Short mmCIF file of C-alpha atoms in Angstrom, two decimals:
data_model
loop_
_atom_site.label_atom_id
_atom_site.label_comp_id
_atom_site.label_asym_id
_atom_site.label_seq_id
_atom_site.Cartn_x
_atom_site.Cartn_y
_atom_site.Cartn_z
CA UNK A 30 0.05 0.11 0.06
CA UNK A 31 1.31 3.35 -1.04
CA UNK A 32 1.96 6.00 1.55
CA UNK A 33 -0.27 9.29 1.31
CA UNK A 34 1.27 12.31 2.79
CA UNK A 35 -1.10 15.00 1.77
CA UNK A 36 -3.66 16.27 4.29
CA UNK A 37 -6.99 15.66 2.35
CA UNK A 38 -8.77 12.92 0.77
CA UNK A 39 -11.74 12.93 -1.34
CA UNK A 40 -14.96 10.94 -1.85
CA UNK A 41 -17.38 10.49 -4.58
CA UNK A 42 -20.45 12.53 -3.82
CA UNK A 43 -19.12 14.88 -1.46
CA UNK A 44 -18.68 18.62 -2.10
CA UNK A 45 -15.14 19.35 -3.63
CA UNK A 46 -13.81 22.04 -1.37
CA UNK A 47 -11.29 24.08 -3.41
CA UNK A 48 -9.32 24.69 -0.11
CA UNK A 49 -8.78 21.00 0.25
CA UNK A 50 -7.38 20.70 -3.24
CA UNK A 51 -5.17 23.82 -2.54
CA UNK A 52 -3.87 22.25 0.75
CA UNK A 53 -3.02 19.27 -1.16
CA UNK A 54 -1.07 21.27 -3.85
CA UNK A 55 0.69 23.28 -1.10
CA UNK A 56 1.55 19.89 0.60
CA UNK A 57 3.07 18.52 -2.58
CA UNK A 58 4.91 21.78 -3.05
CA UNK A 59 6.30 21.62 0.43
CA UNK A 60 7.42 18.23 -0.01
CA UNK A 61 9.29 18.86 -3.28
CA UNK A 62 11.01 21.73 -1.50
CA UNK A 63 11.89 19.63 1.42
CA UNK A 64 13.65 17.11 -0.96
CA UNK A 65 15.29 19.82 -2.97
CA UNK A 66 16.65 21.50 0.14
CA UNK A 67 18.53 18.27 1.04
CA UNK A 68 21.12 18.88 -1.56
CA UNK A 69 24.60 18.36 0.17
CA UNK A 70 26.44 15.13 0.83
CA UNK A 71 29.70 15.25 2.96
CA UNK A 72 32.49 12.60 2.67
CA UNK A 73 36.22 12.16 3.23
CA UNK A 74 38.72 10.66 1.02
CA UNK A 75 41.99 9.50 2.57
CA UNK A 76 45.07 9.57 0.30
CA UNK A 77 48.05 7.66 1.64
CA UNK A 78 51.44 9.28 1.59
CA UNK A 79 53.56 6.59 2.79
CA UNK A 80 57.14 6.33 1.22
CA UNK A 81 57.09 10.03 -0.27
CA UNK A 82 60.51 11.65 0.04
CA UNK A 83 61.68 15.23 -0.51
CA UNK A 84 63.91 14.08 -3.44
CA UNK A 85 61.26 12.85 -5.55
CA UNK A 86 60.04 14.88 -8.44
CA UNK A 87 57.24 17.44 -8.00
CA UNK A 88 54.95 15.18 -9.74
CA UNK A 89 55.56 12.18 -7.66
CA UNK A 90 54.97 14.57 -4.56
CA UNK A 91 51.73 15.77 -5.83
CA UNK A 92 48.00 14.41 -6.01
CA UNK A 93 45.61 15.49 -8.75
CA UNK A 94 42.06 15.81 -7.77
CA UNK A 95 39.20 16.16 -10.26
CA UNK A 96 35.50 15.24 -10.03
CA UNK A 97 33.54 13.62 -12.75
CA UNK A 98 32.37 15.28 -15.98
CA UNK A 99 29.61 17.98 -15.51
CA UNK A 100 30.23 18.14 -11.68
CA UNK A 101 31.97 20.04 -9.08
CA UNK A 102 32.76 19.58 -5.47
CA UNK A 103 33.81 21.89 -2.71
CA UNK A 104 36.67 20.79 -0.55
CA UNK A 105 35.67 21.94 2.78
CA UNK A 106 38.68 20.96 4.74
CA UNK A 107 42.18 19.22 4.42
CA UNK A 108 43.81 17.29 7.16
CA UNK A 109 47.57 16.27 6.79
CA UNK A 110 49.14 13.87 9.09
CA UNK A 111 52.77 12.73 8.86
CA UNK A 112 55.01 10.44 10.90
CA UNK A 113 58.69 10.97 9.97
CA UNK A 114 61.94 11.51 11.53
CA UNK A 115 61.88 14.87 13.43
CA UNK A 116 63.43 18.06 12.30
CA UNK A 117 61.79 18.73 8.95
CA UNK A 118 59.00 20.86 7.75
CA UNK A 119 56.44 19.36 5.41
CA UNK A 120 54.33 21.80 3.41
CA UNK A 121 51.17 21.09 1.60
CA UNK A 122 49.91 23.48 -1.08
CA UNK A 123 47.14 23.54 -3.45
CA UNK A 124 45.18 25.98 -5.67
CA UNK A 125 46.27 29.68 -5.89
CA UNK A 126 45.54 31.52 -2.55
CA UNK A 127 44.74 28.27 -0.79
CA UNK A 128 46.42 28.35 2.81
CA UNK A 129 47.35 24.88 2.80
CA UNK A 130 48.98 22.87 5.67
CA UNK A 131 52.40 22.79 7.31
CA UNK A 132 53.71 20.20 9.83
CA UNK A 133 57.05 19.96 11.78
CA UNK A 134 57.96 16.29 11.70
CA UNK A 135 58.19 14.76 15.16
CA UNK A 136 59.45 11.33 14.76
CA UNK A 137 58.73 7.95 12.83
CA UNK A 138 56.18 7.04 15.27
CA UNK A 139 55.04 10.36 16.61
CA UNK A 140 52.29 12.27 14.56
CA UNK A 141 52.70 15.68 13.21
CA UNK A 142 49.45 17.08 12.16
CA UNK A 143 47.90 20.19 10.61
CA UNK A 144 44.40 20.99 8.99
CA UNK A 145 43.13 23.68 6.66
CA UNK A 146 39.43 24.59 6.73
CA UNK A 147 39.59 26.94 3.86
CA UNK A 148 37.05 25.82 1.18
CA UNK A 149 38.13 25.24 -2.56
CA UNK A 150 35.60 24.56 -5.29
CA UNK A 151 37.01 21.98 -7.74
CA UNK A 152 35.32 21.80 -11.11
CA UNK A 153 35.60 18.84 -13.66
CA UNK A 154 37.15 21.26 -16.04
CA UNK A 155 40.21 22.14 -13.84
CA UNK A 156 41.62 19.57 -11.56
CA UNK A 157 43.13 20.75 -8.08
CA UNK A 158 46.75 19.67 -7.71
CA UNK A 159 48.03 19.22 -3.98
CA UNK A 160 51.89 19.44 -3.76
CA UNK A 161 54.04 18.24 -0.68
CA UNK A 162 57.37 19.69 -0.11
CA UNK A 163 59.86 19.18 2.54
CA UNK A 164 62.41 21.75 3.95
CA UNK A 165 65.18 18.97 4.08
CA UNK A 166 65.91 15.32 3.70
CA UNK A 167 62.96 13.36 4.72
CA UNK A 168 61.03 10.11 4.13
CA UNK A 169 57.49 9.87 5.15
CA UNK A 170 57.18 6.70 7.28
CA UNK A 171 53.42 6.99 7.38
CA UNK A 172 51.39 9.77 6.19
CA UNK A 173 47.74 10.52 5.23
CA UNK A 174 46.17 13.45 3.35
CA UNK A 175 42.42 13.49 4.02
CA UNK A 176 40.23 15.86 1.95
CA UNK A 177 36.82 16.49 3.28
CA UNK A 178 34.52 17.28 0.38
CA UNK A 179 30.86 18.39 -0.12
CA UNK A 180 28.99 17.31 -3.21
CA UNK A 181 26.01 19.60 -4.14
CA UNK A 182 23.38 17.93 -6.34
CA UNK A 183 21.87 21.33 -6.98
CA UNK A 184 24.95 22.26 -8.83
CA UNK A 185 23.94 21.27 -12.29
CA UNK A 186 25.46 21.64 -15.78
CA UNK A 187 23.61 23.98 -18.16
CA UNK A 188 22.16 21.06 -20.03
CA UNK A 189 20.35 19.74 -16.95
CA UNK A 190 16.82 20.57 -15.73
CA UNK A 191 16.61 23.55 -13.50
CA UNK A 192 16.89 22.70 -9.81
CA UNK A 193 13.69 24.46 -9.04
CA UNK A 194 10.60 23.67 -6.85
CA UNK A 195 6.89 23.76 -7.57
CA UNK A 196 4.99 26.89 -6.96
CA UNK A 197 1.28 26.21 -6.89
CA UNK A 198 -1.51 28.32 -8.33
CA UNK A 199 -4.59 27.80 -6.11
CA UNK A 200 -7.91 27.18 -7.44
CA UNK A 201 -10.88 29.23 -6.11
CA UNK A 202 -14.59 29.85 -6.81
CA UNK A 203 -13.70 31.96 -9.85
CA UNK A 204 -11.69 29.26 -11.48
CA UNK A 205 -13.10 28.17 -14.79
CA UNK A 206 -12.49 24.88 -16.33
CA UNK A 207 -11.50 23.26 -12.93
CA UNK A 208 -10.31 20.00 -14.60
CA UNK A 209 -7.79 21.89 -17.01
CA UNK A 210 -6.56 24.06 -14.13
CA UNK A 211 -5.91 20.91 -11.98
CA UNK A 212 -4.22 19.31 -14.80
CA UNK A 213 -1.98 22.00 -15.23
CA UNK A 214 -1.09 22.31 -11.69
CA UNK A 215 -0.49 18.50 -11.36
CA UNK A 216 1.68 18.59 -14.47
CA UNK A 217 3.73 21.40 -12.98
CA UNK A 218 4.11 19.37 -9.73
CA UNK A 219 5.04 16.33 -11.59
CA UNK A 220 7.81 18.24 -13.57
CA UNK A 221 9.26 19.29 -10.19
CA UNK A 222 9.18 15.90 -9.00
CA UNK A 223 11.11 14.76 -11.97
CA UNK A 224 13.66 17.59 -11.42
CA UNK A 225 14.26 16.25 -8.06
CA UNK A 226 14.90 12.75 -9.54
CA UNK A 227 17.11 13.98 -12.14
CA UNK A 228 19.39 15.86 -9.59
CA UNK A 229 20.47 12.66 -8.02
CA UNK A 230 24.33 13.14 -8.32
CA UNK A 231 25.75 12.93 -4.70
CA UNK A 232 29.43 12.36 -5.54
CA UNK A 233 31.57 10.53 -3.07
CA UNK A 234 34.98 8.98 -3.89
CA UNK A 235 37.44 6.58 -2.59
CA UNK A 236 41.28 6.71 -3.25
CA UNK A 237 43.61 3.79 -3.98
CA UNK A 238 47.27 4.46 -4.24
CA UNK A 239 50.56 2.47 -4.41
CA UNK A 240 54.30 3.40 -4.78
CA UNK A 241 57.14 1.49 -6.08
CA UNK A 242 55.00 -1.31 -7.27
CA UNK A 243 57.24 -4.13 -8.64
CA UNK A 244 56.97 -5.33 -12.05
CA UNK A 245 53.98 -7.83 -12.34
CA UNK A 246 52.89 -7.23 -8.92
CA UNK A 247 49.31 -6.62 -8.01
CA UNK A 248 47.97 -4.48 -5.20
CA UNK A 249 44.15 -5.10 -4.60
CA UNK A 250 41.50 -3.48 -2.45
CA UNK A 251 38.03 -4.89 -1.50
CA UNK A 252 35.38 -2.01 -1.50
CA UNK A 253 32.02 -3.25 -0.42
CA UNK A 254 29.60 -1.27 -2.42
CA UNK A 255 26.29 -1.63 -0.59
CA UNK A 256 23.20 -0.95 -2.48
CA UNK A 257 22.68 1.27 -5.49
CA UNK A 258 25.98 2.92 -6.49
CA UNK A 259 25.52 4.60 -9.66
CA UNK A 260 27.54 6.91 -12.12
CA UNK A 261 30.64 4.91 -11.02
CA UNK A 262 33.71 6.45 -12.70
CA UNK A 263 37.49 5.62 -12.08
CA UNK A 264 39.98 8.41 -12.72
CA UNK A 265 43.50 6.70 -12.93
CA UNK A 266 46.88 8.26 -12.67
CA UNK A 267 50.44 7.07 -13.25
CA UNK A 268 53.82 8.73 -12.93
CA UNK A 269 56.45 6.40 -13.91
CA UNK A 270 59.49 5.70 -16.03
CA UNK A 271 58.66 5.49 -19.74
CA UNK A 272 57.05 2.53 -20.88
CA UNK A 273 56.23 1.22 -17.39
CA UNK A 274 52.43 0.85 -16.98
CA UNK A 275 49.65 -0.07 -14.71
CA UNK A 276 46.24 -1.42 -15.25
CA UNK A 277 43.78 0.09 -12.86
CA UNK A 278 40.80 -2.34 -12.86
CA UNK A 279 37.52 -1.85 -10.91
CA UNK A 280 35.50 -5.02 -11.00
CA UNK A 281 36.30 -6.02 -14.59
CA UNK A 282 36.42 -2.50 -16.26
CA UNK A 283 40.01 -1.55 -16.69
CA UNK A 284 42.20 1.40 -17.39
CA UNK A 285 45.80 0.91 -19.08
CA UNK A 286 48.04 3.83 -18.10
CA UNK A 287 51.67 4.02 -19.47
CA UNK A 288 54.19 6.16 -18.01
CA UNK A 289 56.08 8.79 -19.95
CA UNK A 290 58.78 9.62 -17.41
CA UNK A 291 58.71 10.42 -13.62
CA UNK A 292 58.14 14.24 -14.28
CA UNK A 293 55.00 13.39 -15.95
CA UNK A 294 51.44 12.58 -14.86
CA UNK A 295 49.43 10.40 -17.27
CA UNK A 296 45.69 10.08 -16.49
CA UNK A 297 42.63 8.58 -17.95
CA UNK A 298 39.13 7.88 -16.86
CA UNK A 299 36.55 5.23 -17.43
CA UNK A 300 32.99 4.46 -16.64
CA UNK A 301 31.62 1.35 -14.84
CA UNK A 302 28.19 -0.31 -14.41
CA UNK A 303 26.27 0.35 -11.43
CA UNK A 304 27.06 -1.56 -8.42
CA UNK A 305 24.99 -3.26 -5.58
CA UNK A 306 25.96 -6.04 -3.46
CA UNK A 307 25.72 -7.46 0.24
CA UNK A 308 28.89 -6.25 1.82
CA UNK A 309 28.80 -8.80 4.48
CA UNK A 310 30.14 -11.46 2.01
CA UNK A 311 32.55 -11.66 -0.87
CA UNK A 312 29.97 -12.39 -3.52
CA UNK A 313 29.75 -9.51 -6.09
CA UNK A 314 32.38 -7.45 -4.11
CA UNK A 315 33.57 -4.35 -6.00
CA UNK A 316 37.17 -5.11 -6.14
CA UNK A 317 40.00 -2.60 -7.35
CA UNK A 318 43.26 -3.65 -8.31
CA UNK A 319 46.48 -1.93 -9.72
CA UNK A 320 48.62 -4.25 -11.66
CA UNK A 321 52.20 -3.23 -12.79
CA UNK A 322 53.47 -3.97 -16.35
CA UNK A 323 56.67 -3.12 -17.91
CA UNK A 324 60.21 -3.76 -16.79
CA UNK A 325 60.58 -1.92 -13.63
CA UNK A 326 58.90 -0.66 -10.61
CA UNK A 327 55.91 1.77 -11.07
CA UNK A 328 56.86 4.97 -9.03
CA UNK A 329 53.43 5.94 -8.52
CA UNK A 330 49.88 4.87 -9.50
CA UNK A 331 46.77 5.94 -7.96
CA UNK A 332 43.01 6.25 -8.75
CA UNK A 333 39.95 7.95 -7.47
CA UNK A 334 36.76 5.93 -7.83
CA UNK A 335 33.80 8.26 -7.81
CA UNK A 336 30.22 7.13 -7.53
CA UNK A 337 26.85 8.53 -6.52
CA UNK B 26 5.24 7.83 -11.48
CA UNK B 27 1.95 8.37 -13.31
CA UNK B 28 -0.38 11.40 -14.02
CA UNK B 29 -4.02 10.71 -14.52
CA UNK B 30 -5.57 13.64 -16.29
CA UNK B 31 -9.11 14.85 -15.51
CA UNK B 32 -10.31 15.12 -19.02
CA UNK B 33 -12.90 17.59 -18.20
CA UNK B 34 -14.37 15.92 -15.10
CA UNK B 35 -12.74 16.13 -11.65
CA UNK B 36 -13.42 12.75 -9.96
CA UNK B 37 -12.42 11.79 -6.37
CA UNK B 38 -10.68 8.72 -7.49
CA UNK B 39 -8.24 10.64 -9.98
CA UNK B 40 -7.61 13.31 -7.28
CA UNK B 41 -6.64 10.66 -4.80
CA UNK B 42 -4.61 8.89 -7.45
CA UNK B 43 -2.66 11.97 -8.55
CA UNK B 44 -2.03 13.12 -5.09
CA UNK B 45 -1.05 9.70 -3.85
CA UNK B 46 1.21 9.22 -6.64
CA UNK B 47 3.24 12.47 -6.20
CA UNK B 48 3.57 12.12 -2.52
CA UNK B 49 4.57 8.51 -2.64
CA UNK B 50 7.31 9.39 -5.26
CA UNK B 51 8.60 12.19 -3.20
CA UNK B 52 8.92 9.95 -0.12
CA UNK B 53 10.84 7.40 -2.13
CA UNK B 54 13.07 10.09 -3.64
CA UNK B 55 13.80 11.64 -0.19
CA UNK B 56 15.70 8.50 0.52
CA UNK B 57 17.68 8.33 -2.48
CA UNK B 58 20.76 9.91 -1.24
CA UNK B 59 21.13 7.45 1.61
CA UNK B 60 23.94 5.25 0.40
CA UNK B 61 26.92 3.37 2.14
CA UNK B 62 30.58 4.60 1.48
CA UNK B 63 33.80 3.14 2.73
CA UNK B 64 36.50 4.38 4.93
CA UNK B 65 39.27 1.77 4.86
CA UNK B 66 43.02 1.16 5.64
CA UNK B 67 44.93 -1.40 3.76
CA UNK B 68 48.30 -2.78 4.99
CA UNK B 69 50.69 -4.87 2.99
CA UNK B 70 53.12 -7.07 4.99
CA UNK B 71 51.35 -6.46 8.28
CA UNK B 72 53.64 -7.32 11.01
CA UNK B 73 52.87 -8.34 14.71
CA UNK B 74 55.39 -5.77 15.81
CA UNK B 75 54.31 -2.93 13.50
CA UNK B 76 53.94 0.48 15.26
CA UNK B 77 50.26 1.35 15.43
CA UNK B 78 50.85 4.24 13.14
CA UNK B 79 51.92 2.13 10.40
CA UNK B 80 48.74 -0.25 10.75
CA UNK B 81 46.20 2.52 11.40
CA UNK B 82 44.39 5.34 9.58
CA UNK B 83 42.71 8.34 11.46
CA UNK B 84 39.79 10.34 10.10
CA UNK B 85 37.57 13.11 11.21
CA UNK B 86 33.90 12.04 10.67
CA UNK B 87 32.82 14.58 7.89
CA UNK B 88 29.17 14.12 8.76
CA UNK B 89 27.04 12.09 11.34
CA UNK B 90 27.39 8.59 9.91
CA UNK B 91 25.84 5.46 10.93
CA UNK B 92 28.19 2.49 11.27
CA UNK B 93 26.65 -0.29 9.05
CA UNK B 94 29.37 -2.85 8.77
CA UNK B 95 32.92 -3.32 9.96
CA UNK B 96 34.55 -5.58 7.37
CA UNK B 97 37.96 -7.39 7.56
CA UNK B 98 39.49 -8.87 4.48
CA UNK B 99 42.99 -10.81 4.66
CA UNK B 100 45.06 -12.30 2.00
CA UNK B 101 47.82 -14.42 3.40
CA UNK B 102 50.26 -17.33 2.55
CA UNK B 103 49.91 -18.99 5.98
CA UNK B 104 46.99 -20.30 7.95
CA UNK B 105 46.19 -19.91 11.51
CA UNK B 106 47.10 -16.39 12.26
CA UNK B 107 44.50 -14.11 13.94
CA UNK B 108 44.03 -10.81 12.33
CA UNK B 109 41.92 -8.12 13.92
CA UNK B 110 40.36 -4.91 12.84
CA UNK B 111 39.16 -2.26 15.17
CA UNK B 112 37.26 0.96 15.25
CA UNK B 113 38.06 3.33 17.96
CA UNK B 114 38.28 6.88 19.03
CA UNK B 115 41.76 8.25 18.16
CA UNK B 116 42.20 9.76 21.52
CA UNK B 117 41.56 6.43 23.42
CA UNK B 118 38.26 7.78 24.71
CA UNK B 119 35.30 5.37 24.29
CA UNK B 120 32.38 7.94 25.15
CA UNK B 121 31.45 8.60 21.60
CA UNK B 122 31.11 4.90 20.81
CA UNK B 123 28.83 4.12 23.47
CA UNK B 124 31.78 2.74 25.57
CA UNK B 125 31.75 -0.33 23.25
CA UNK B 126 34.68 -2.01 21.52
CA UNK B 127 33.90 -2.30 17.82
CA UNK B 128 36.16 -5.09 16.45
CA UNK B 129 36.14 -7.97 13.94
CA UNK B 130 38.67 -10.80 13.76
CA UNK B 131 39.48 -13.44 11.38
CA UNK B 132 41.68 -16.68 11.34
CA UNK B 133 43.89 -16.58 8.11
CA UNK B 134 43.90 -19.29 5.52
CA UNK B 135 46.23 -19.75 2.41
CA UNK B 136 44.25 -17.28 0.21
CA UNK B 137 41.55 -14.87 1.31
CA UNK B 138 39.60 -14.78 4.53
CA UNK B 139 37.04 -12.24 5.52
CA UNK B 140 34.77 -11.50 8.34
CA UNK B 141 32.06 -8.84 9.11
CA UNK B 142 30.71 -7.06 12.13
CA UNK B 143 27.15 -6.46 10.84
CA UNK B 144 25.40 -3.47 12.56
CA UNK B 145 22.52 -3.31 10.26
CA UNK B 146 20.13 -5.47 12.45
CA UNK B 147 17.10 -3.92 13.97
CA UNK B 148 18.07 -4.94 17.52
CA UNK B 149 21.31 -4.45 19.34
CA UNK B 150 23.56 -1.46 19.47
CA UNK B 151 23.59 1.02 16.72
CA UNK B 152 26.62 3.37 16.27
CA UNK B 153 26.65 6.65 14.88
CA UNK B 154 29.97 8.27 14.19
CA UNK B 155 29.61 11.87 15.20
CA UNK B 156 30.69 14.78 13.02
CA UNK B 157 33.86 16.27 14.02
CA UNK B 158 35.12 13.53 16.13
CA UNK B 159 38.34 11.75 15.11
CA UNK B 160 38.19 8.00 14.69
CA UNK B 161 40.78 5.34 13.95
CA UNK B 162 40.76 2.11 12.06
CA UNK B 163 43.52 -0.24 13.15
CA UNK B 164 44.87 -3.71 11.97
CA UNK B 165 46.74 -6.12 14.31
CA UNK B 166 48.00 -9.58 13.78
CA UNK B 167 48.98 -12.26 16.26
CA UNK B 168 51.92 -13.20 13.88
CA UNK B 169 53.33 -11.91 10.74
CA UNK B 170 53.91 -10.66 8.15
CA UNK B 171 50.44 -11.12 6.78
CA UNK B 172 50.62 -10.54 2.96
CA UNK B 173 47.73 -8.04 3.05
CA UNK B 174 44.84 -6.91 5.27
CA UNK B 175 42.28 -4.44 4.82
CA UNK B 176 39.89 -3.05 7.44
CA UNK B 177 36.81 -1.21 6.12
CA UNK B 178 34.07 0.73 8.01
CA UNK B 179 30.91 0.77 5.78
CA UNK B 180 29.23 4.04 6.78
CA UNK B 181 25.77 5.37 5.88
CA UNK B 182 25.76 8.85 4.17
CA UNK B 183 22.71 11.00 3.73
CA UNK B 184 21.69 14.27 2.06
CA UNK B 185 21.98 17.37 4.27
CA UNK B 186 20.31 20.79 4.36
CA UNK B 187 23.61 22.51 4.80
#
C-alpha cells in the first residue's frame, strides 16, 4: 500500500472544497521543496603518503584531484598527518590562494598534524593539484592527506533541468475549467518531482594508491559497495619511467596507463556499471586492483573511484 | 510515477490517485541519497610488531554517519594467524562509541579470508560516528607478516540541508 502524505482525501458524492485541493497542492509543493533542500553530501577521501621523500620529482610528490564530468565538489577541509623523523617541515600547497598545511615532523612513530578549513571549489574542467614539499631530507614513514568534500546535487550543468521547486497556483470559486486548471497544476508538480529525481548526483569517492609497485605485482582492495551505487567513474593516474605501465581495474572494467617519465603525470578515466552487493560477503564485491606492467617498478599509481 | 488527467471531469478517484502518486514518489526520492560509503585502511606485509601508526588510519567524521558494517579482508600465505580490525576513537576515549569495543577478527587461511561485524540489524547497539570526532581504524595480527589486510568501515551517508 502506498503512503499518502497530503492532508486531504476525497470521496465520490461529497462537495469538492477548493481549499482542500489547494492544501494538497501546497503539501506537494512543500514536500518537493523539502527534498530539494536536502542537496549536500559530505564525505572524506584518505590519500596515503607513505614512502614519499623530499627528493622525488614534484609530480611524484603531488596528487591531482578532479571530480567527474559535469560536476563540481567543494573541498571543505584538508587534514595532513605525517609520521617521519623529526626536524623537517613538510608543507602542503594547493590551488592559488589556498592556505594549505604545514607540519614539523616529530618522529617516525609520533604524529605531526595540521589542517586547513579554507574551502576550495574544484570543477571537472580544472583539477586541483596538491603538492607536498619538505624543508630538508625526509622520508614519510606513514602519512595521510584527508580531503573533506561536499557534493552539491543542486550544482547542475547547463544542459540539466533547473533545480527548481513547484509553486502552486491555487484554485478558487472563480476558477473556470477546474479540470484543466488542476491538470496544469499536477503537470507542474510532476515536472518538479522529475527535476528532483534528475538531480541525483551525490558524489563521493575512494582513493587507492601504490608506490614503487614491482613489475608484475598486484595491489588489490576490496570495496564493499552496498546498494545502488550509480555513475561509477574511475580516474586513474600514473607517474613512472617511460614504458612502465599499470592497469587499474574496478571489477572488470580497466584502464591501461603508461608512464612517460617520472616528471609527467598520465591520466585517464573510465565508467563502470552500477554496483550493488551485500557487503557482508565476498560475492559481487567491488574489487579494485592496480597491476604493474613493464620492466621496472612503477613509481606512483593511484585512482579515485567516484560514484553517486 | 504516473499522471491521471482529469479530461473535463474532476473525480475523487483521480484526485486521490494523482496526489497519492506524487507524495509516494517524493517519499521514495527523499531516501535516494542514503547510501553506504567506505572508509578503509589497507596494509601490505602486516607485522605483529608494527607500530600502530603504520597499521592504522585516522579520520575525522565529515558528517554524522551510521556504522553499518565493519569488514575485515585478509590475504595471506599461511593459515592460523589471528588478524583483528578495530574502530576506536583516536584519543582513546570510548564515550562517542557508547563505551563499546567495535572489532572484527578472522583466522587466516592460505588465500583470502574475510569477516564482518554487521550492525544493520534492527536489534542490538547502533553506532553513529559523530561529525567532528576523530576515529581510527586499526589492524593487528598475532603473527606476521600477513601478505595484505584491509579493514573497512561501511558508513551510511545521507543528504543534508547545509
